């Protein structure tokens, strides 16, 4: 806006000079007065031109500073692009299932294991591991636990968890070994043919 005003003033100064020159020509009878007016007008024109040049320089500097300020603001406000690739979510590997291995919680009151309660994975609630033969009707089984807490629970209630399908020697402790027992599938139940043997260390 300031630049436009400056250009307007410059144009106005030129018009004024032309007007003064015409006046000088018309007043040719008075040479001294015309010469004086000519030189006075020339000095005014120089001053106006100098002032206009200074104003234009000031306006240009202000515009350049304003542009620089806008560029800096735009640079600092520009959102930083995230160049990092999103980390893919870790996929939990599915447990490898062996079709010849199944797990049971504990025996029923009659010492059998209902086939419908079997599990393909071991948990803190399973206590017996069965290795099936090729016919899937006979198996060797062992007493197994995942933690001392689970074993302590079984030891404290051995009639429920242990004695229906196992025999044991030595005083109960948190260290043991197990000789597998044998069972067969009969009408949807695994019947114990030979109890497993637990030896506490």
PDB file of N, CA, C and O in Angstrom, residues 18-19 38 54 66 71 76 92 95 101 103-104 131 141 143 145 151-152 155 160 163 168 172 179 196 200:
ATOM      1  N   UNK A  18       5.391  19.433 -15.192  1.00  0.00           N
ATOM      2  CA  UNK A  18       4.902  19.793 -16.531  1.00  0.00           C
ATOM      3  C   UNK A  18       4.070  21.082 -16.494  1.00  0.00           C
ATOM      4  O   UNK A  18       4.157  21.950 -17.373  1.00  0.00           O
ATOM      5  N   UNK A  19       3.250  21.173 -15.442  1.00  0.00           N
ATOM      6  CA  UNK A  19       2.426  22.375 -15.292  1.00  0.00           C
ATOM      7  C   UNK A  19       3.304  23.602 -15.140  1.00  0.00           C
ATOM      8  O   UNK A  19       3.065  24.644 -15.742  1.00  0.00           O
ATOM      9  N   UNK A  38      12.004  28.205 -13.237  1.00  0.00           N
ATOM     10  CA  UNK A  38      12.527  26.943 -13.793  1.00  0.00           C
ATOM     11  C   UNK A  38      13.490  26.274 -12.828  1.00  0.00           C
ATOM     12  O   UNK A  38      13.391  25.093 -12.533  1.00  0.00           O
ATOM     13  N   UNK A  54      14.017   7.620  -1.447  1.00  0.00           N
ATOM     14  CA  UNK A  54      14.220   7.149  -0.075  1.00  0.00           C
ATOM     15  C   UNK A  54      12.992   6.391   0.434  1.00  0.00           C
ATOM     16  O   UNK A  54      13.108   5.360   1.096  1.00  0.00           O
ATOM     17  N   UNK A  66       9.096  -8.155   5.823  1.00  0.00           N
ATOM     18  CA  UNK A  66       7.798  -8.798   6.056  1.00  0.00           C
ATOM     19  C   UNK A  66       7.757 -10.185   5.408  1.00  0.00           C
ATOM     20  O   UNK A  66       7.292 -11.155   6.019  1.00  0.00           O
ATOM     21  N   UNK A  71       8.051 -16.123   5.800  1.00  0.00           N
ATOM     22  CA  UNK A  71       8.723 -17.383   5.451  1.00  0.00           C
ATOM     23  C   UNK A  71       9.202 -18.118   6.693  1.00  0.00           C
ATOM     24  O   UNK A  71       9.069 -19.330   6.814  1.00  0.00           O
ATOM     25  N   UNK A  76       8.655 -22.583  10.673  1.00  0.00           N
ATOM     26  CA  UNK A  76       8.592 -23.114  12.032  1.00  0.00           C
ATOM     27  C   UNK A  76       7.231 -23.710  12.367  1.00  0.00           C
ATOM     28  O   UNK A  76       7.116 -24.543  13.245  1.00  0.00           O
ATOM     29  N   UNK A  92       1.286 -62.646  18.711  1.00  0.00           N
ATOM     30  CA  UNK A  92       1.562 -63.746  19.620  1.00  0.00           C
ATOM     31  C   UNK A  92       1.490 -65.049  18.847  1.00  0.00           C
ATOM     32  O   UNK A  92       0.483 -65.340  18.199  1.00  0.00           O
ATOM     33  N   UNK A  95       0.344 -71.412  20.006  1.00  0.00           N
ATOM     34  CA  UNK A  95       1.064 -72.575  20.532  1.00  0.00           C
ATOM     35  C   UNK A  95       1.014 -73.745  19.552  1.00  0.00           C
ATOM     36  O   UNK A  95       0.007 -73.969  18.871  1.00  0.00           O
ATOM     37  N   UNK A 101      -0.864 -85.296  22.092  1.00  0.00           N
ATOM     38  CA  UNK A 101      -0.724 -84.869  23.483  1.00  0.00           C
ATOM     39  C   UNK A 101      -1.986 -84.120  23.913  1.00  0.00           C
ATOM     40  O   UNK A 101      -2.450 -83.209  23.238  1.00  0.00           O
ATOM     41  N   UNK A 103      -4.189 -82.752  27.748  1.00  0.00           N
ATOM     42  CA  UNK A 103      -4.041 -82.472  29.180  1.00  0.00           C
ATOM     43  C   UNK A 103      -5.403 -82.579  29.877  1.00  0.00           C
ATOM     44  O   UNK A 103      -6.449 -82.308  29.279  1.00  0.00           O
ATOM     45  N   UNK A 104      -5.345 -82.950  31.162  1.00  0.00           N
ATOM     46  CA  UNK A 104      -6.556 -82.999  31.980  1.00  0.00           C
ATOM     47  C   UNK A 104      -6.302 -82.270  33.294  1.00  0.00           C
ATOM     48  O   UNK A 104      -5.159 -82.147  33.746  1.00  0.00           O
ATOM     49  N   UNK A 131       0.061 -88.936  26.679  1.00  0.00           N
ATOM     50  CA  UNK A 131       0.657 -89.204  25.366  1.00  0.00           C
ATOM     51  C   UNK A 131      -0.143 -90.330  24.727  1.00  0.00           C
ATOM     52  O   UNK A 131      -0.084 -91.475  25.182  1.00  0.00           O
ATOM     53  N   UNK A 141       0.358 -91.605  30.823  1.00  0.00           N
ATOM     54  CA  UNK A 141       0.091 -90.289  31.417  1.00  0.00           C
ATOM     55  C   UNK A 141       1.049 -90.022  32.571  1.00  0.00           C
ATOM     56  O   UNK A 141       1.554 -90.941  33.212  1.00  0.00           O
ATOM     57  N   UNK A 143       1.952 -87.027  35.887  1.00  0.00           N
ATOM     58  CA  UNK A 143       1.553 -85.890  36.711  1.00  0.00           C
ATOM     59  C   UNK A 143       2.527 -84.744  36.409  1.00  0.00           C
ATOM     60  O   UNK A 143       3.742 -84.908  36.513  1.00  0.00           O
ATOM     61  N   UNK A 145       3.182 -80.254  36.594  1.00  0.00           N
ATOM     62  CA  UNK A 145       2.767 -78.940  37.095  1.00  0.00           C
ATOM     63  C   UNK A 145       3.666 -77.863  36.492  1.00  0.00           C
ATOM     64  O   UNK A 145       4.798 -78.139  36.079  1.00  0.00           O
ATOM     65  N   UNK A 151       1.901 -76.960  42.376  1.00  0.00           N
ATOM     66  CA  UNK A 151       2.297 -78.202  43.026  1.00  0.00           C
ATOM     67  C   UNK A 151       1.892 -78.199  44.505  1.00  0.00           C
ATOM     68  O   UNK A 151       1.406 -79.213  45.029  1.00  0.00           O
ATOM     69  N   UNK A 152       2.078 -77.059  45.181  1.00  0.00           N
ATOM     70  CA  UNK A 152       1.677 -76.970  46.590  1.00  0.00           C
ATOM     71  C   UNK A 152       0.178 -77.205  46.739  1.00  0.00           C
ATOM     72  O   UNK A 152      -0.272 -77.876  47.677  1.00  0.00           O
ATOM     73  N   UNK A 155      -0.348 -80.914  46.423  1.00  0.00           N
ATOM     74  CA  UNK A 155       0.156 -81.620  47.599  1.00  0.00           C
ATOM     75  C   UNK A 155      -0.785 -81.457  48.801  1.00  0.00           C
ATOM     76  O   UNK A 155      -0.989 -82.386  49.588  1.00  0.00           O
ATOM     77  N   UNK A 160      -7.550 -85.465  46.062  1.00  0.00           N
ATOM     78  CA  UNK A 160      -8.280 -84.977  44.881  1.00  0.00           C
ATOM     79  C   UNK A 160      -7.389 -84.947  43.650  1.00  0.00           C
ATOM     80  O   UNK A 160      -7.780 -85.423  42.581  1.00  0.00           O
ATOM     81  N   UNK A 163      -3.884 -88.840  44.426  1.00  0.00           N
ATOM     82  CA  UNK A 163      -4.045 -90.235  44.819  1.00  0.00           C
ATOM     83  C   UNK A 163      -5.044 -91.034  43.973  1.00  0.00           C
ATOM     84  O   UNK A 163      -4.981 -92.259  43.944  1.00  0.00           O
ATOM     85  N   UNK A 168       2.622 -92.347  45.505  1.00  0.00           N
ATOM     86  CA  UNK A 168       3.801 -91.509  45.755  1.00  0.00           C
ATOM     87  C   UNK A 168       4.602 -92.080  46.911  1.00  0.00           C
ATOM     88  O   UNK A 168       4.065 -92.795  47.777  1.00  0.00           O
ATOM     89  N   UNK A 172       6.016 -85.299  50.893  1.00  0.00           N
ATOM     90  CA  UNK A 172       5.766 -84.356  49.794  1.00  0.00           C
ATOM     91  C   UNK A 172       6.703 -83.156  49.887  1.00  0.00           C
ATOM     92  O   UNK A 172       6.973 -82.642  50.972  1.00  0.00           O
ATOM     93  N   UNK A 179       7.040 -91.433  37.179  1.00  0.00           N
ATOM     94  CA  UNK A 179       7.050 -92.550  36.226  1.00  0.00           C
ATOM     95  C   UNK A 179       5.646 -92.666  35.643  1.00  0.00           C
ATOM     96  O   UNK A 179       4.669 -92.749  36.395  1.00  0.00           O
ATOM     97  N   UNK A 196       0.314 -93.753  37.817  1.00  0.00           N
ATOM     98  CA  UNK A 196       1.651 -93.149  37.698  1.00  0.00           C
ATOM     99  C   UNK A 196       2.299 -93.156  39.071  1.00  0.00           C
ATOM    100  O   UNK A 196       1.610 -93.202  40.104  1.00  0.00           O
ATOM    101  N   UNK A 200       9.082 -88.023  45.439  1.00  0.00           N
ATOM    102  CA  UNK A 200       9.498 -86.692  45.891  1.00  0.00           C
ATOM    103  C   UNK A 200      10.966 -86.730  46.287  1.00  0.00           C
ATOM    104  O   UNK A 200      11.446 -87.686  46.887  1.00  0.00           O
TER     105      UNK A 200
END
